JSON list of C-alpha atoms in Angstrom, two decimals:
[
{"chain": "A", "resi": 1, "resn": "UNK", "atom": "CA", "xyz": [122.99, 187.90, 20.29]},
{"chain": "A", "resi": 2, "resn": "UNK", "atom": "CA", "xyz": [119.42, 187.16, 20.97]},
{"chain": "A", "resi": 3, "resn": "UNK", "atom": "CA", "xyz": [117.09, 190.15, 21.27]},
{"chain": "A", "resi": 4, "resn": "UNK", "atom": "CA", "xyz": [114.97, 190.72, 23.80]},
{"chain": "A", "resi": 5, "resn": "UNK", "atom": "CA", "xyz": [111.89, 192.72, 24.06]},
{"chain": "A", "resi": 6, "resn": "UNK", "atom": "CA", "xyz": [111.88, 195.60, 26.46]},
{"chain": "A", "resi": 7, "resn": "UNK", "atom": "CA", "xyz": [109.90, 198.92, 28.09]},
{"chain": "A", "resi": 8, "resn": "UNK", "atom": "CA", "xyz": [111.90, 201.65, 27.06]},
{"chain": "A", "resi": 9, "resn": "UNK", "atom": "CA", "xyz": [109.47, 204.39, 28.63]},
{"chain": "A", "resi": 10, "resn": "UNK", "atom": "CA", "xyz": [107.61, 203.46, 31.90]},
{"chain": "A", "resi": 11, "resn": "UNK", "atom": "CA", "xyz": [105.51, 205.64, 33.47]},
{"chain": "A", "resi": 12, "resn": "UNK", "atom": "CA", "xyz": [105.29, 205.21, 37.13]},
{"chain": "A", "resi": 13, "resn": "UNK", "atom": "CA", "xyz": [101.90, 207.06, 38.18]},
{"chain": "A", "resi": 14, "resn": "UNK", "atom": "CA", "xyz": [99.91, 204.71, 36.10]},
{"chain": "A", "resi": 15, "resn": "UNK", "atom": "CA", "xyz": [102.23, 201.66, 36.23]},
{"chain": "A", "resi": 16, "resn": "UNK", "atom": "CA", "xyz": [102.19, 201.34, 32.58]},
{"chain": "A", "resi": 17, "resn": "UNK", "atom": "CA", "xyz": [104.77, 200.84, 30.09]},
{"chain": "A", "resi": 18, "resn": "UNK", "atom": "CA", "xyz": [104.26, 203.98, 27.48]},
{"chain": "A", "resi": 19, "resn": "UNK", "atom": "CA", "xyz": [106.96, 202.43, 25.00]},
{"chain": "A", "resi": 20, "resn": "UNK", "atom": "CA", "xyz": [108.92, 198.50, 24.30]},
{"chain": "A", "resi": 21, "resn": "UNK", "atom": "CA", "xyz": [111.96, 197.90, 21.43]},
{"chain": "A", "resi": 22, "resn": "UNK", "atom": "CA", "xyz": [113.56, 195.27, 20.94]},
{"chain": "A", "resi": 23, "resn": "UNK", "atom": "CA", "xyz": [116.97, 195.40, 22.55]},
{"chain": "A", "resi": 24, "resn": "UNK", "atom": "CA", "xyz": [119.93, 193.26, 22.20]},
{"chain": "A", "resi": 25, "resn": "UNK", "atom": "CA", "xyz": [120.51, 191.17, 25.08]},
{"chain": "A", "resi": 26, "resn": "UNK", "atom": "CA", "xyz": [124.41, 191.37, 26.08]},
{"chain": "A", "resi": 27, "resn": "UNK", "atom": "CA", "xyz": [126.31, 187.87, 26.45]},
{"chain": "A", "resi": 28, "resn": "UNK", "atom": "CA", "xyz": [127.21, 188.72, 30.09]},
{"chain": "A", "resi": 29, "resn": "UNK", "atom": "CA", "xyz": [123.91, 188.32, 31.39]},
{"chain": "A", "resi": 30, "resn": "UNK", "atom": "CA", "xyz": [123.79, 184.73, 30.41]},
{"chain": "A", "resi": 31, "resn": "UNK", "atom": "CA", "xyz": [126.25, 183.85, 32.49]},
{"chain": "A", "resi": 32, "resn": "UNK", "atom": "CA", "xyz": [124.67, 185.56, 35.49]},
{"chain": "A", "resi": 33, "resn": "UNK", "atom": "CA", "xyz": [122.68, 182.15, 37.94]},
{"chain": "A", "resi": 34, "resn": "UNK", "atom": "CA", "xyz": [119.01, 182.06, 37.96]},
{"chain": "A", "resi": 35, "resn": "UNK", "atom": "CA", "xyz": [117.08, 183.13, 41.29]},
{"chain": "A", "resi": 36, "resn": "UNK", "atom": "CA", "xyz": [116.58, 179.46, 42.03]},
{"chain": "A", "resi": 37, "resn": "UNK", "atom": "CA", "xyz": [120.45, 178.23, 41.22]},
{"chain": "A", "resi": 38, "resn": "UNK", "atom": "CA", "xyz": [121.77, 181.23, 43.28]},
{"chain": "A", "resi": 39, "resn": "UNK", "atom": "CA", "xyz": [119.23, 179.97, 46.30]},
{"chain": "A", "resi": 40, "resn": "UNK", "atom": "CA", "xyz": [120.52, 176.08, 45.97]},
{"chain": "A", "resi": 41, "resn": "UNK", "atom": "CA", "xyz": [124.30, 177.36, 45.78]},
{"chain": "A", "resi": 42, "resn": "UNK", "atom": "CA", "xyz": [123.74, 179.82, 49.08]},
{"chain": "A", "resi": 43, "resn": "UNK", "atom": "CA", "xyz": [121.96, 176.48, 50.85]},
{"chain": "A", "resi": 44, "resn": "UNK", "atom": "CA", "xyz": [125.13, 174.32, 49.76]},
{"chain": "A", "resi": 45, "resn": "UNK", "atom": "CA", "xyz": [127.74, 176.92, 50.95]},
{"chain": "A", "resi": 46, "resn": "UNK", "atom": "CA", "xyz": [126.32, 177.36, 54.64]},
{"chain": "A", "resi": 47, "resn": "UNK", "atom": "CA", "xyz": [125.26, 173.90, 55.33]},
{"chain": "A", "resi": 48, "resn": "UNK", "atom": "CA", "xyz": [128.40, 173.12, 54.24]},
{"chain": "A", "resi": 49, "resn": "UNK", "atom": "CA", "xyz": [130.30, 175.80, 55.98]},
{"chain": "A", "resi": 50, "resn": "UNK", "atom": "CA", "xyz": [127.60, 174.73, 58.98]},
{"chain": "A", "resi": 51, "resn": "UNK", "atom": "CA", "xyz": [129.31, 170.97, 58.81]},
{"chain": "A", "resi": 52, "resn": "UNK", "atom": "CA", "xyz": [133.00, 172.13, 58.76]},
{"chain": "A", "resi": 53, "resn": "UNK", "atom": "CA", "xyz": [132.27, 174.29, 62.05]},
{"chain": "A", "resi": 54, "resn": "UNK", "atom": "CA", "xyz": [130.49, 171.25, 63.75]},
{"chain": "A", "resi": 55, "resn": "UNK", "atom": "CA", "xyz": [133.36, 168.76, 62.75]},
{"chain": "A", "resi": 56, "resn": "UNK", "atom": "CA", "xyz": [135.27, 170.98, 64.39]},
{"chain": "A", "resi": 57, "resn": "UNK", "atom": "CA", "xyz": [134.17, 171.34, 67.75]},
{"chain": "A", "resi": 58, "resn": "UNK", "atom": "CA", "xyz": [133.13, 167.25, 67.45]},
{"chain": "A", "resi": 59, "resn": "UNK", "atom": "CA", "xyz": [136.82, 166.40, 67.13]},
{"chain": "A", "resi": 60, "resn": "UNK", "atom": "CA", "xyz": [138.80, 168.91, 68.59]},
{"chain": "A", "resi": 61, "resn": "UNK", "atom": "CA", "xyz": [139.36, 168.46, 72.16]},
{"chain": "A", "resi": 62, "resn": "UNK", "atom": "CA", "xyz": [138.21, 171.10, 74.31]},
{"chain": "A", "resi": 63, "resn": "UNK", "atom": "CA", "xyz": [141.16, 172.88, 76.34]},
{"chain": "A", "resi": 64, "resn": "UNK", "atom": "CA", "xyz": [141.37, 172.59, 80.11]},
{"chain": "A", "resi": 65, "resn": "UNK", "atom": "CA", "xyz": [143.58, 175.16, 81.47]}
]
């Protein structure tokens, strides 16, 4: 497992980080998407979901009653 170097001891008045280790990184975190990959993925999934709802109404008739 790759280590990774971390704050440990923050202190939030001054913004500072009073202590770092080095911690192991756990193997489920590299499975987790990237800011960027997680924003092309959303985009994909509603302009696709966008497409299947205007297919839709483009090929369905409309009902008359």
């Amino acid at each position: 497992m790759p280590k990774v170097l971390t704050c440990v001891d923050f202190d939030s008045s001054t913004q500072t980080c009073l202590a770092q280790a080095w911690v192991e990184q756990s193997t489920w975190v590299n499975v987790l998407p990237t800011v960027e990959q997680a924003n092309v993925v959303g985009i994909a999934f509603f302009a696709s979901l966008f497409s299947v709802v205007a297919a839709k109404r483009l090929l369905k008739p409309q009902r008359n009653l």
